[in-house]
PDB file of C-alpha atoms in Angstrom:
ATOM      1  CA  UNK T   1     -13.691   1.295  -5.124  1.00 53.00           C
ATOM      2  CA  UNK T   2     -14.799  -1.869  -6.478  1.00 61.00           C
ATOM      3  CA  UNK T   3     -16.358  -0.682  -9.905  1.00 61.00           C
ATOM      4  CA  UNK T   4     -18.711  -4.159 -10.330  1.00 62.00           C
ATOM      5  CA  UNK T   5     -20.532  -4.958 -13.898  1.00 63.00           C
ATOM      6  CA  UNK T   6     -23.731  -6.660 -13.141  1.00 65.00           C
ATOM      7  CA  UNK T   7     -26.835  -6.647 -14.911  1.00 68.00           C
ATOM      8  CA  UNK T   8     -25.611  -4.115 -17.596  1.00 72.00           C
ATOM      9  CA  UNK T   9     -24.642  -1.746 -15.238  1.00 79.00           C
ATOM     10  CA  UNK T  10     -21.970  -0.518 -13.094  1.00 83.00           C
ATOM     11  CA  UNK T  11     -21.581  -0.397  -9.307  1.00 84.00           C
ATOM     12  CA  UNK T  12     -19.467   1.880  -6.972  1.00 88.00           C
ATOM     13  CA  UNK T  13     -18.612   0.351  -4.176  1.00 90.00           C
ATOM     14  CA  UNK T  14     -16.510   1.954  -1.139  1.00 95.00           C
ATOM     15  CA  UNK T  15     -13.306  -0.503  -0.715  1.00 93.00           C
ATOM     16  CA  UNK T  16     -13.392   0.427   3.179  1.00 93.00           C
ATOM     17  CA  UNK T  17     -16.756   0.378   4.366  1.00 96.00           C
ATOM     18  CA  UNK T  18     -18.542  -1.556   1.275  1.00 95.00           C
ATOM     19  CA  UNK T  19     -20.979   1.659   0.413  1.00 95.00           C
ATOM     20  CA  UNK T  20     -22.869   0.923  -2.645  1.00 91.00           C
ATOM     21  CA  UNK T  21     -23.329   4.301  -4.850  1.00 90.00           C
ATOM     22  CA  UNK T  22     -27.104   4.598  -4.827  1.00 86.00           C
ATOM     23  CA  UNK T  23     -27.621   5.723  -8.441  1.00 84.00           C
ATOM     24  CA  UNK T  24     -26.737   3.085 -11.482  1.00 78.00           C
ATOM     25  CA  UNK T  25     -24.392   3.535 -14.057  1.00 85.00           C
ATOM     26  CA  UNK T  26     -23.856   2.825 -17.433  1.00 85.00           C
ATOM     27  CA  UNK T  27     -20.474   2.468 -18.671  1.00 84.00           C
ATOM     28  CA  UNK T  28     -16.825   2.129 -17.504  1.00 83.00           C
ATOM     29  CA  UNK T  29     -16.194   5.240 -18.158  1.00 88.00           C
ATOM     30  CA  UNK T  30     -19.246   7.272 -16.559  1.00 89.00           C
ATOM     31  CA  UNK T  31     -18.392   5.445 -13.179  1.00 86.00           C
ATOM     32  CA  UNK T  32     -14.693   6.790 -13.508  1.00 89.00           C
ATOM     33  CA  UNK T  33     -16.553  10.560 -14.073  1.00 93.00           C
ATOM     34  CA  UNK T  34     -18.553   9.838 -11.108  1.00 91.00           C
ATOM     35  CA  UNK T  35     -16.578   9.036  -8.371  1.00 91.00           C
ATOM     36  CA  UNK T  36     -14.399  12.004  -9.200  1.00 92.00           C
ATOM     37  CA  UNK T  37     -17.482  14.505  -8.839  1.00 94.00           C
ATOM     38  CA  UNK T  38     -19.462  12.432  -6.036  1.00 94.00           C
ATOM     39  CA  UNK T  39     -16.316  12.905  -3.987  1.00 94.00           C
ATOM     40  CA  UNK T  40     -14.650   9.894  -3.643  1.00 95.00           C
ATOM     41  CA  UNK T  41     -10.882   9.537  -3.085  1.00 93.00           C
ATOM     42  CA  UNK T  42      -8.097   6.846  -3.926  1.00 89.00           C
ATOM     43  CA  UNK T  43      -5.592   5.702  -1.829  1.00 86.00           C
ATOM     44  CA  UNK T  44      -3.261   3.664  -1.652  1.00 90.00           C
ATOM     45  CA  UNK T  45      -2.855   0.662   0.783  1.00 89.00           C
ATOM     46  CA  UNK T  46      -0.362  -2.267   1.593  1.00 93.00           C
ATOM     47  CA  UNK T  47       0.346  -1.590  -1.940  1.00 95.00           C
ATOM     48  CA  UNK T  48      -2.978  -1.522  -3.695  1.00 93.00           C
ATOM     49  CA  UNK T  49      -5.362   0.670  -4.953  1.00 91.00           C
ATOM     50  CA  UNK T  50      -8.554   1.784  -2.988  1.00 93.00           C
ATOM     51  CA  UNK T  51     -11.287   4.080  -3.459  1.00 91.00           C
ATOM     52  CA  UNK T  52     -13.276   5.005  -0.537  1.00 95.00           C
ATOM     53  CA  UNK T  53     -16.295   6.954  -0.193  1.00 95.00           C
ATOM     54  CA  UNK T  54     -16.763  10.656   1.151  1.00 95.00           C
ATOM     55  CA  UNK T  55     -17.785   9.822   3.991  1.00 95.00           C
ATOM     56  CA  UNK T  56     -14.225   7.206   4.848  1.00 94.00           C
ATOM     57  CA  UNK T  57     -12.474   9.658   3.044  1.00 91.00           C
ATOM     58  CA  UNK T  58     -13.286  12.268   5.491  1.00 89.00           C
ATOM     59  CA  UNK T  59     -12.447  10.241   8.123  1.00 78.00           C
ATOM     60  CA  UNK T  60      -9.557   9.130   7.003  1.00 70.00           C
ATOM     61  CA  UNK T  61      -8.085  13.163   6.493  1.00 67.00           C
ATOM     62  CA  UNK T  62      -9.589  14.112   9.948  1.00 55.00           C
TER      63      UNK T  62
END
């Protein structure tokens, strides 16, 4: 998940699809918090860090 500061807010964005959380948030922080309880899972690819939505995530397990 690319967690993107623009305009004073913070953006979720899925690192496999490009899914952009639908609800702003405010700090840091708050965006870790949310991703946790919205679902979304890290893993961990050609030695990097992604987070992917519920929805890849799923997929991804299945």
């Amino acid at each position: 998940m690319t967690i993107d500061n623009s305009h004073g807010k913070y953006d979720l964005i899925c690192d496999n699809c490009g899914y952009i959380y639908d609800e702003p948030v405010i700090g840091f922080h708050d965006a870790l918090d949310v991703k946790k309880e919205a679902g979304w899972k890290s893993k961990k690819r050609n030695g990097n860090w992604e987070d992917w939505c519920p929805e890849c995530a799923g997929e991804s397990e299945g």
